[in-house]
Coordinates of C-alpha atoms and ligand atoms in Angstrom, one line a residue:
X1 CA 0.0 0.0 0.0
X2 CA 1.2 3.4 -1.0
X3 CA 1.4 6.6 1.2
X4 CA -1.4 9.3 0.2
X5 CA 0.7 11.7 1.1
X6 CA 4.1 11.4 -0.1
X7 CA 5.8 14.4 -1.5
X8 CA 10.1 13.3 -1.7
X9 CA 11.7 14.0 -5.1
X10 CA 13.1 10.4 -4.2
X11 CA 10.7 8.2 -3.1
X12 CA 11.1 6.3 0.3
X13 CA 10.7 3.2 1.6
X14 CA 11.1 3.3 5.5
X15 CA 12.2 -0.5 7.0
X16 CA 11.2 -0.4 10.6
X17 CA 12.8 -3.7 12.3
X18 CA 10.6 -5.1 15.2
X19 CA 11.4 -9.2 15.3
X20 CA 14.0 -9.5 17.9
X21 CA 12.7 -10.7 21.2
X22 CA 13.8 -8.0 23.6
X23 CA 15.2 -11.1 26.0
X24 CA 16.2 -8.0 28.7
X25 CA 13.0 -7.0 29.1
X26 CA 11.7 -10.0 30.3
X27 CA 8.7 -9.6 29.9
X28 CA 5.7 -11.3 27.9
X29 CA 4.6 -8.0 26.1
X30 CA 6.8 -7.3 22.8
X31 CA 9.6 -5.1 23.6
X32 CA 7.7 -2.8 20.6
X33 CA 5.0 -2.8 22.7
X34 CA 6.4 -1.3 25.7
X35 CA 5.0 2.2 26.4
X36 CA 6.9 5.3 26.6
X37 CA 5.4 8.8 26.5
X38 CA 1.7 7.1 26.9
X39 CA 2.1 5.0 23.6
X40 CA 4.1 1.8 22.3
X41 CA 7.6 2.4 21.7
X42 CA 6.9 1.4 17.8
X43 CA 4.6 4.2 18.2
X44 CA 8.0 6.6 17.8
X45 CA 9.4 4.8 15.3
X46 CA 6.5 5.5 13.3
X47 CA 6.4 8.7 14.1
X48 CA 9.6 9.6 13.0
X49 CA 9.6 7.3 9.9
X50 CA 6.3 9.6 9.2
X51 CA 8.8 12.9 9.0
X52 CA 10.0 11.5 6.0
X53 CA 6.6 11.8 4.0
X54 CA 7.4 7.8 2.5
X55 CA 6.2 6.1 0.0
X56 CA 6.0 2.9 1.9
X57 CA 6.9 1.8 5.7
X58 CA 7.4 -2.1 5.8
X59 CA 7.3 -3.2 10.0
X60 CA 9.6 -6.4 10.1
X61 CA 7.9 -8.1 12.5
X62 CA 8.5 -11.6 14.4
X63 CA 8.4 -12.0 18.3
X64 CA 5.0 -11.5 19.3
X65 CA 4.1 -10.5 15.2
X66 CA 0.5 -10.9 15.5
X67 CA 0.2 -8.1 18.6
X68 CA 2.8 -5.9 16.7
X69 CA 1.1 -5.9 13.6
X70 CA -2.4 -5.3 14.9
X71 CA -0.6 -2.1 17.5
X72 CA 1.1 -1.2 14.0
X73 CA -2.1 -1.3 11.6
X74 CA -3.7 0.9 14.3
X75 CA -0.6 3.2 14.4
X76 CA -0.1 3.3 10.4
X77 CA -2.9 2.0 8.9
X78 CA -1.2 2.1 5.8
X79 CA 2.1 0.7 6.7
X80 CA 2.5 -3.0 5.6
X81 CA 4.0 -5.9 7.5
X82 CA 6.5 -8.9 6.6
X83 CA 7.2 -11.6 9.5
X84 CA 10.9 -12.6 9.9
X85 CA 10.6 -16.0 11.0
X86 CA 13.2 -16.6 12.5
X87 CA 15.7 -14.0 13.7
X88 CA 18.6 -14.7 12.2
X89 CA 20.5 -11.3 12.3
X90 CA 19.4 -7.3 11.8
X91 CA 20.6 -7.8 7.7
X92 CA 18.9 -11.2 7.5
X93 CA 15.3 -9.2 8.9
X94 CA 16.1 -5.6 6.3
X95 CA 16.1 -9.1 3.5
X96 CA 12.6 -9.7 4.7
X97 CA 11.0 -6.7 3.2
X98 CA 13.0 -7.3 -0.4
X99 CA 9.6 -9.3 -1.8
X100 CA 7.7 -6.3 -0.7
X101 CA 10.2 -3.8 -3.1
X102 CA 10.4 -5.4 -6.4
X103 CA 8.8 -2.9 -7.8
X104 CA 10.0 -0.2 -5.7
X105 CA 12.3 2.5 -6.7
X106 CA 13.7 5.1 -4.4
X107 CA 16.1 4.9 -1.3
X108 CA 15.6 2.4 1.8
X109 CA 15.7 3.5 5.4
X110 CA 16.4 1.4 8.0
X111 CA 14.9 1.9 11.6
X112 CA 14.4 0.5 15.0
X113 CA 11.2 -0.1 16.4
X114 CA 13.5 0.3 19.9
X115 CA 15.1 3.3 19.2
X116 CA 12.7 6.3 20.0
X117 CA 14.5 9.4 20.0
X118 CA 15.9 9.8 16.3
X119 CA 14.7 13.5 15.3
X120 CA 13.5 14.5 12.2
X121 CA 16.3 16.4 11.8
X122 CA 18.9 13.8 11.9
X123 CA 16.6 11.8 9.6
X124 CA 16.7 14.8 6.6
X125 CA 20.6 14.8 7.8
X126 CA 20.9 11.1 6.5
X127 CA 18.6 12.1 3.6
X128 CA 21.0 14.8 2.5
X129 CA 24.3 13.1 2.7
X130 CA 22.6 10.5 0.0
X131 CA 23.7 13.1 -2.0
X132 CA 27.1 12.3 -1.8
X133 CA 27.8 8.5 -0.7
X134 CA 25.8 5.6 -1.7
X135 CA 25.2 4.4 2.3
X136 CA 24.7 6.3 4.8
X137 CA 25.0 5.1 8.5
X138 CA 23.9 7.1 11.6
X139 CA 26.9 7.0 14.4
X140 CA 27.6 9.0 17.4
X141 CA 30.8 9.4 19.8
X142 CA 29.6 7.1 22.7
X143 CA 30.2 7.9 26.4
X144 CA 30.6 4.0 26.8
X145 CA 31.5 2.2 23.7
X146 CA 30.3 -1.5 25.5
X147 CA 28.6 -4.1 22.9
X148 CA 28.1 -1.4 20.0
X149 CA 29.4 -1.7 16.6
X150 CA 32.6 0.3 15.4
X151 CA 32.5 2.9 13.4
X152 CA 36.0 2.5 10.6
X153 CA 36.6 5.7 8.7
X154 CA 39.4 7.1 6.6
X155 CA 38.3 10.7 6.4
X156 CA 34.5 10.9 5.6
X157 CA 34.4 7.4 4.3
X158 CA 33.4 4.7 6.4
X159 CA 35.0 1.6 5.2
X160 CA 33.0 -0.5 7.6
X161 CA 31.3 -1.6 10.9
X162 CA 32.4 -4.1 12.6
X163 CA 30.3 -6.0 15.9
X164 CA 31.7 -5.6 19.3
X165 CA 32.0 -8.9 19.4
X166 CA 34.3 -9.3 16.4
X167 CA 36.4 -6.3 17.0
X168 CA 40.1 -6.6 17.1
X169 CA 41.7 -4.8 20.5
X170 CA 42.4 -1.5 18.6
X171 CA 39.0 -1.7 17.1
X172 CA 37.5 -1.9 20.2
X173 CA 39.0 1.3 21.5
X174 CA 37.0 2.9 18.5
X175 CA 34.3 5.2 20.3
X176 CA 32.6 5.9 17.0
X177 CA 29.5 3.5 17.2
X178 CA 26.7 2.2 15.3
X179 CA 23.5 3.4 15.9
X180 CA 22.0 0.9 13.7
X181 CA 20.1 3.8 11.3
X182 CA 21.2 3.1 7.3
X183 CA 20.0 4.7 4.4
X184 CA 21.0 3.7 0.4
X185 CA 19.4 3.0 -2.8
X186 CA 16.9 0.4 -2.2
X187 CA 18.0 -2.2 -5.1
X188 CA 21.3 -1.6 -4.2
X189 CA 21.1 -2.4 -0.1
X190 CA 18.8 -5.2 -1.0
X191 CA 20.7 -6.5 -4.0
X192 CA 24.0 -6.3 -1.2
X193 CA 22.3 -7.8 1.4
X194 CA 21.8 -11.3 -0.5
X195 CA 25.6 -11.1 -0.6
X196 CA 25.8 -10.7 3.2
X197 CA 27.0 -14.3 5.0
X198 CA 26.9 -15.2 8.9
X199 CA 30.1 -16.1 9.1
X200 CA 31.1 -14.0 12.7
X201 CA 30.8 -14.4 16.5
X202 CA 27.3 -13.9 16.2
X203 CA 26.6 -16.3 13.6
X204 CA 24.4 -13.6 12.7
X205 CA 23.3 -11.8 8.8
X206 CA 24.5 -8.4 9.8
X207 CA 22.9 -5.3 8.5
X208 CA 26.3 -3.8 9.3
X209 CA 28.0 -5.8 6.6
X210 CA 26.8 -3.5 4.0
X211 CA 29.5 -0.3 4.1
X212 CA 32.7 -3.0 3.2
X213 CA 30.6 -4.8 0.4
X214 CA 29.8 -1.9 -1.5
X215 CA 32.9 -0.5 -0.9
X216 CA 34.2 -3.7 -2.6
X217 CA 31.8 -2.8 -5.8
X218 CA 33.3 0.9 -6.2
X219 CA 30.0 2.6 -4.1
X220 CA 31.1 4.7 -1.2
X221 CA 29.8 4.5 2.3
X222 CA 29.9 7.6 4.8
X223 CA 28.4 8.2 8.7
X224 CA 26.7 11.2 9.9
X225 CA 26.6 11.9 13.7
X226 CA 24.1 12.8 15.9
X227 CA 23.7 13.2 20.0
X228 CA 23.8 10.0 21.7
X229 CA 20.8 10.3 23.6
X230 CA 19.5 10.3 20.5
X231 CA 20.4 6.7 18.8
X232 CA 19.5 5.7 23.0
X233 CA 17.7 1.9 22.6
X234 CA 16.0 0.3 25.1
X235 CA 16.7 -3.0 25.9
X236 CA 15.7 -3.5 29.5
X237 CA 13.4 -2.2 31.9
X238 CA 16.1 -0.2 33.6
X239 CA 16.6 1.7 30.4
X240 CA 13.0 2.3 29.4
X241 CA 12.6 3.6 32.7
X242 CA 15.4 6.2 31.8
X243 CA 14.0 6.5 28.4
X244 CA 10.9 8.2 30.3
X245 CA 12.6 10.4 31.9
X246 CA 14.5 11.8 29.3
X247 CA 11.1 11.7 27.3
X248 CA 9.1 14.0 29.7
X249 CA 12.5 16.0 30.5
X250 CA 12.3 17.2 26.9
X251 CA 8.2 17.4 26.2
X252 CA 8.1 19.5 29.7
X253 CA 10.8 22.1 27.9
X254 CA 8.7 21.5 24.4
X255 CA 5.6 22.8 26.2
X256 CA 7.4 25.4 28.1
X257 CA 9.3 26.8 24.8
X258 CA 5.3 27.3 23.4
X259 CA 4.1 29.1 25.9
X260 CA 2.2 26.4 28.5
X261 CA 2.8 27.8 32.3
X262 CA 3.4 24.9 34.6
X263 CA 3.6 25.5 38.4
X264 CA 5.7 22.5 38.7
X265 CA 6.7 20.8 35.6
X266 CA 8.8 18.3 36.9
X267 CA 5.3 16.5 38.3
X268 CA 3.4 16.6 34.9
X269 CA 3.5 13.7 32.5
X270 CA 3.1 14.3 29.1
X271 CA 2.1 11.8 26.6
X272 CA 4.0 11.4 22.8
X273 CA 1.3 13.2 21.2
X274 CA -0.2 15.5 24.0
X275 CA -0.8 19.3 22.4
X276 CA -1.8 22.2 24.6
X277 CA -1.9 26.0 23.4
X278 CA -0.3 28.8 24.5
X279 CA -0.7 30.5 27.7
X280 CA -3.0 27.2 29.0
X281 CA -1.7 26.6 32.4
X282 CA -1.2 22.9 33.9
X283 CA -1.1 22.6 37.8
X284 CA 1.2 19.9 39.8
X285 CA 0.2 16.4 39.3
X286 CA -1.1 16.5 36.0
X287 CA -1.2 13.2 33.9
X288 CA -2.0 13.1 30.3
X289 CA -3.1 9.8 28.7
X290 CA -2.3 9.6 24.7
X291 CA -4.4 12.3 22.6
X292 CA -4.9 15.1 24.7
X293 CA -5.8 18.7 22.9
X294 CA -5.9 21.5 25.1
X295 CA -6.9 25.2 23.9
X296 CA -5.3 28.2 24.5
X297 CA -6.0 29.9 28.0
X298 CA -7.8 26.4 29.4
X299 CA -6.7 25.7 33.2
X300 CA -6.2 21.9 33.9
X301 CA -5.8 22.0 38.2
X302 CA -3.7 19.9 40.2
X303 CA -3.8 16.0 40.2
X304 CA -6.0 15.7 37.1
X305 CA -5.9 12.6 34.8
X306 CA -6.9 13.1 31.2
X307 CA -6.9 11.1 28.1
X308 CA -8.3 11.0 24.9
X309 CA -10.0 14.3 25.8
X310 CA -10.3 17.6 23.8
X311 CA -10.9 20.8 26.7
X312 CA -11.7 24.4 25.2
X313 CA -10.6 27.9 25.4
X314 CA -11.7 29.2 28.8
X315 CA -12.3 25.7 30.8
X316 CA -11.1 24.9 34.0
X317 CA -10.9 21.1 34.9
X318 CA -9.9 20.2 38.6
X319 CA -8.6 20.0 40.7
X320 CA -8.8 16.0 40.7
X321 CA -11.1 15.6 37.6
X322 CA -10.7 12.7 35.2
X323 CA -11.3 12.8 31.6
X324 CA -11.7 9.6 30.2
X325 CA -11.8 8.7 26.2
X326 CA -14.1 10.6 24.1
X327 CA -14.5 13.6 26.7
X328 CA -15.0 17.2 25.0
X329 CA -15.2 20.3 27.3
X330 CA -16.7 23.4 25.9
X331 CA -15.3 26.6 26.1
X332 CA -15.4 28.1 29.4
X333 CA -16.8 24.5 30.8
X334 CA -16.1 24.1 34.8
X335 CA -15.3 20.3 35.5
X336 CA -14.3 19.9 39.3
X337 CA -13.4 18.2 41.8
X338 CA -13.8 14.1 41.5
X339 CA -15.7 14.3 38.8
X340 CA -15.7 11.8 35.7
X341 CA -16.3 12.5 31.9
X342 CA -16.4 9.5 29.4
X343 CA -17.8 9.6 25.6
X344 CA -19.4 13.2 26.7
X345 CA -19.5 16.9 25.1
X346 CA -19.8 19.3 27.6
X347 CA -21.3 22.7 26.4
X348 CA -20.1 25.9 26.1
X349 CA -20.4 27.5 30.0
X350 CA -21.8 24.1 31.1
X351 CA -20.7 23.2 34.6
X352 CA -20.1 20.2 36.6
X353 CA -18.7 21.2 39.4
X354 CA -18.1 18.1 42.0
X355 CA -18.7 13.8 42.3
X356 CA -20.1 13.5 39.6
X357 CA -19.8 10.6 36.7
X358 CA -21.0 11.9 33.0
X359 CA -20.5 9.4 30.2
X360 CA -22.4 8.9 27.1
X361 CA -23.8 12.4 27.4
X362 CA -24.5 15.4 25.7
X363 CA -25.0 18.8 28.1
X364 CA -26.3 21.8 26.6
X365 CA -24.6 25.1 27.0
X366 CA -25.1 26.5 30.4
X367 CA -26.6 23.8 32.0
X368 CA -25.4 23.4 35.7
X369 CA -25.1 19.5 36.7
X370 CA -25.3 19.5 41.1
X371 CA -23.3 17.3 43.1
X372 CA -23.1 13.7 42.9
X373 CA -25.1 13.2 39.7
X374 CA -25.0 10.0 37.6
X375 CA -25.7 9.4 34.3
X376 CA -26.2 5.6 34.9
X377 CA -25.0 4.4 31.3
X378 CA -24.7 0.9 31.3
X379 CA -27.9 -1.7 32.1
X380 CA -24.8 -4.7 32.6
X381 CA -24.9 -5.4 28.9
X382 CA -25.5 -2.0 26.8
X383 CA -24.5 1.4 27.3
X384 CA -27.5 4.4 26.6
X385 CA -27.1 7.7 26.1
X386 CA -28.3 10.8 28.0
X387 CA -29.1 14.0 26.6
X388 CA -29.1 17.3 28.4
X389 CA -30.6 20.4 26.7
X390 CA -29.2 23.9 27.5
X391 CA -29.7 25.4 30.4
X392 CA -30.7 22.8 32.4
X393 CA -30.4 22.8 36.3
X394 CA -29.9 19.0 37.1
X395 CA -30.5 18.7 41.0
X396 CA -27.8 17.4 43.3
X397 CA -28.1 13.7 43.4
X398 CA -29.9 13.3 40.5
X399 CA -29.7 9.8 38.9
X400 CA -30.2 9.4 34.8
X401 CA -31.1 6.7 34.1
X402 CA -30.3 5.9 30.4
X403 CA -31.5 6.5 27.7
X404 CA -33.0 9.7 28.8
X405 CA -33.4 13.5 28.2
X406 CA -34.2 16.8 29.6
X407 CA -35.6 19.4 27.6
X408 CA -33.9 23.1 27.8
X409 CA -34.3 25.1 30.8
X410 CA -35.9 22.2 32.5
X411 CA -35.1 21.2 36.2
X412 CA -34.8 18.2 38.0
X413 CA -35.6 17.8 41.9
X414 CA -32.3 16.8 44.0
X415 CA -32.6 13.1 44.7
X416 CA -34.5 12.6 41.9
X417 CA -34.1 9.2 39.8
X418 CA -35.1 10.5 36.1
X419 CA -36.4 7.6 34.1
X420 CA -38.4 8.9 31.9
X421 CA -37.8 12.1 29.8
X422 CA -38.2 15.8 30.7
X423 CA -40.0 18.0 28.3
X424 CA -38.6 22.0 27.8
X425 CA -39.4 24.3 31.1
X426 CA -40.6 21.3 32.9
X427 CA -39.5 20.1 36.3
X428 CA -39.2 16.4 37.0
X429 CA -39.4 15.0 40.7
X430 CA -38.8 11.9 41.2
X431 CA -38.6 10.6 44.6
X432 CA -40.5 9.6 48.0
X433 CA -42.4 12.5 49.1
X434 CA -41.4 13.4 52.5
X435 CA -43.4 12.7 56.1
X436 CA -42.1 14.6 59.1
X437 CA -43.3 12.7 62.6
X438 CA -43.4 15.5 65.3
X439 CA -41.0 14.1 68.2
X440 CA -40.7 10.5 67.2
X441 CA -36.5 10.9 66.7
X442 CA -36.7 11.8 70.7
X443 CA -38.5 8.8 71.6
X444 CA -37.0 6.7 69.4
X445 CA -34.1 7.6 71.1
X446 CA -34.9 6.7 74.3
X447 CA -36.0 3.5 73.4
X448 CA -32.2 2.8 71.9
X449 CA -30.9 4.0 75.1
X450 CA -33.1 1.9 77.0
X451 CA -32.2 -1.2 75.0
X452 CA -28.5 -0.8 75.4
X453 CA -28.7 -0.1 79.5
X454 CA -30.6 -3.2 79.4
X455 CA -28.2 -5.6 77.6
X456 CA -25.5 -3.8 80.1
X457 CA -26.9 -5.1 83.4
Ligands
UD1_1 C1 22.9 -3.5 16.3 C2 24.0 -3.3 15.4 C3 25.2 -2.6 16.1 C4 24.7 -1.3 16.7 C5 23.5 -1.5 17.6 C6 22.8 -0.2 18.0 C7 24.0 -5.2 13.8 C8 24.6 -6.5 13.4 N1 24.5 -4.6 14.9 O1 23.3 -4.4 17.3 O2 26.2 -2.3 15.2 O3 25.7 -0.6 17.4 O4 22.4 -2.3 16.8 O5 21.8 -0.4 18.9 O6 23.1 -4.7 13.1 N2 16.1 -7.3 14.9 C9 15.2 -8.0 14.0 N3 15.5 -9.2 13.6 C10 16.7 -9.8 13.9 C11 17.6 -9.1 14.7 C12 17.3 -7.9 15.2 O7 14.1 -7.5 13.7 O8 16.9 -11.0 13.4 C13 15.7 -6.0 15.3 C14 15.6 -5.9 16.8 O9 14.3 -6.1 17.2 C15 16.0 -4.5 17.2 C16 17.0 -4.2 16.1 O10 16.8 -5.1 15.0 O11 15.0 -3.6 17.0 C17 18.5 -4.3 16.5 O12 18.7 -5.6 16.9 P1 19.7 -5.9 18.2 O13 19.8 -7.4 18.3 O14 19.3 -5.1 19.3 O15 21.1 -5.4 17.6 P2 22.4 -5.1 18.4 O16 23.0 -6.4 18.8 O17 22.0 -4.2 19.5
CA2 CA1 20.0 -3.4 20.7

């Protein structure tokens, strides 16, 4: 499947490799499944593989393919899938997607689905030093060298990488690494790649084979740098734990840089794809699920959860409110304190101030929901919808039963359980009337008294 949006002078075909088993994670979940920043780690893969406006993205899946192709359909709906079989090596899974490209012409990138921080940036960097070399691999200086692969240059070219594992003692004290990113012709890296054998320490196909066999064919090879924290991979739990922080350490000083006040930023957690406008201001203890929108001049107050929510110019939501997945506040809306929207709209002005739970509603502009209302949704097997009018003053207590609806400007009594729907102006009680029995709490409580004396002697 093709891109609709592609727009490169050269097309693109972006090779995303997911198949290795993430053994350090140990976990059960696919190590592309792992979240960071609120979403899979795949998630920023695809992302990034989206600056390049390709023509195709090919996910090389294998551990745990079925649950990375289904997160990766919903990610990219477009992007197609090849299963690697076995894992037999990072050149041996880039081989994989050659069935896919027959027909393809353009340039081949090659990404991880466990390396999250590439910019775009570095990515038009590669891109531009196509120009000049026929590969081009992504390195950086590394603080600790470890189990990477070796950068070998004379001047700009890079006559090739070899494994940690394979390096000579002098090659080792290289500190010019492999970040594992390589871009080329597509034919070409493919047609090399068939020449690529596993005889190493590995007994692996290495991607990283490529720079010394098209040197051998005339082509030239270069590397381009980048910051380490960058090319960062995550291959235990320690590491995606660091990945985070370094995540919400940068988003905090995105947000910042665009003009969102926070009192404390170092308490709010951002997810991959959380946007909020200029001047809106985000209190201590803020979490934000994956798609969040936020307007300009909205207040979100302290310990506030939100996902999957869109909140207006003007709102204010909190302190300790919860948005939940198909939320959408209305300009100037008030949500407060421990209260719960799901699947709602809220209108413009609309408030619901405190303990309340709102899902599968509509509320009017202006309507005022009182404490502790329900919207009672779900009958154990289906969920109903409520629908509240403008201008509507919902009692305190009030129950909705679902499906149900008040007319604008009508009223319901506090206490009430609403079953049946409210016409326009019209006010619905629905509750035991009340009896008042002069004196009877006094006697009554003598009687009580009396009883526990009683038992007492
Ligand atoms: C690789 C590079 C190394 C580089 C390092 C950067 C090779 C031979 N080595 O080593 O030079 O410094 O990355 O992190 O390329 N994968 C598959 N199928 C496979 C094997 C791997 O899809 O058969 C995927 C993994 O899921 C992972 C990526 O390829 O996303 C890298 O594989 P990994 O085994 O982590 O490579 P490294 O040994 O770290
Ligand atoms: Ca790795």
């Amino acid at each position: 499947m093709n891109n609709p949006e592609t727009g490169n002078a050269t097309p693109i075909a972006v090779v995303v490799l997911a198949a290795g088993q993430g053994t350090r994670m140990n976990s059960d979940l696919p190590k592309p499944l792992h979240k960071l920043g609120g979403v899979p780690l795949i998630a920023h893969a695809l992302a990034a593989a989206g600056s390049l406006t390709p023509a195709r993205i090919i996910v090389v899946t294998g551990h745990g393919a079925d649950a990375v192709e289904k997160t990766a359909a919903d990610l990219a709906p477009w992007a197609e899938c090849v299963r690697q079989h076995e894992q037999l090596g990072t050149g041996h899974a880039v081989l994989q997607a050659a069935p896919l490209l027959t027909d393809f012409s353009g340039d081949l990138i090659v990404l991880y689905a466990d390396t999250p921080f590439i910019t775009p940036e570095t990515l038009a960097a590669m891109q531009a030093a196509r120009a000049r070399h026929d590969i081009v691999v992504l390195g950086f200086e590394a603080a600790d060298p470890g189990r990477y692969g070796r950068l070998i240059l004379d001047g700009e070219r890079l006559l090739r990488i070899v494994e940690a594992k394979d390096a000579s003692a002098a090659e080792r004290a290289v500190t010019l690494c492999n970040s594992g990113l390589m871009a080329g012709d597509a034919a070409t890296m493919l047609r090399l790649l068939g020449a690529v054998g596993n005889h190493n320490a590995a007994g692996e196909y290495y991607l990283t084979d490529l720079p010394a066999l098209a040197m051998r064919e005339g082509l030239t090879a270069t590397a381009i740098l980048c910051p380490e924290e960058e090319t960062l991979g995550i291959n235990s739990r320690a590491e995606l734990a660091q990945a985070e922080i370094a995540f919400q350490t940068a988003r905090r000083a995105d947000m910042q840089a665009s003009g969102v006040a926070m009192q404390a930023p170092e308490t709010v957690i951002f997810a991959q794809d959380t946007w909020v406008g200029r001047d809106a201001e985000i209190e201590a203890h803020v979490v934000f699920g994956p798609g969040v929108t936020v307007e300009s001049g909205a207040r979100i107050r302290a310990f506030s959860h939100l996902e999957g929510c869109h909140v207006s110019a003007g709102a204010v939501i909190g302190p300790y409110a919860r948005l939940r997945p198909g939320a959408e506040i209305g300009n100037d809306a008030r949500i407060g304190n421990f209260v719960e929207v799901k699947e709602a709209q809220i209108g413009e002005g609309a408030k619901v101030n405190h303990l309340s739970y709102i899902g599968d509603a509509e509320i009017g502009d202006g309507s005022n929901i009182g404490a502790g209302t329900i919207t009672c949704n779900y009958d154990g097997v289906m969920k109903h919808r409520t629908v509240i009018g403008r201008d509507v003053f919902v009692g305190s207590n009030t129950m909705l039963v679902a499906p149900v609806s008040l007319g604008d400007q009508s009223m319901t009594a506090s206490g009430s359980v609403i079953t049946e729907d409210v016409a326009p102006g019209t006010l619905a009680l629905a509750r035991a009337k009340q009896v008042n029995k002069p004196g009877l709490a006094i006697r009554l409580m003598e009687r009580l008294r009396a009883i526990k004396a009683g038992k007492k002697g």
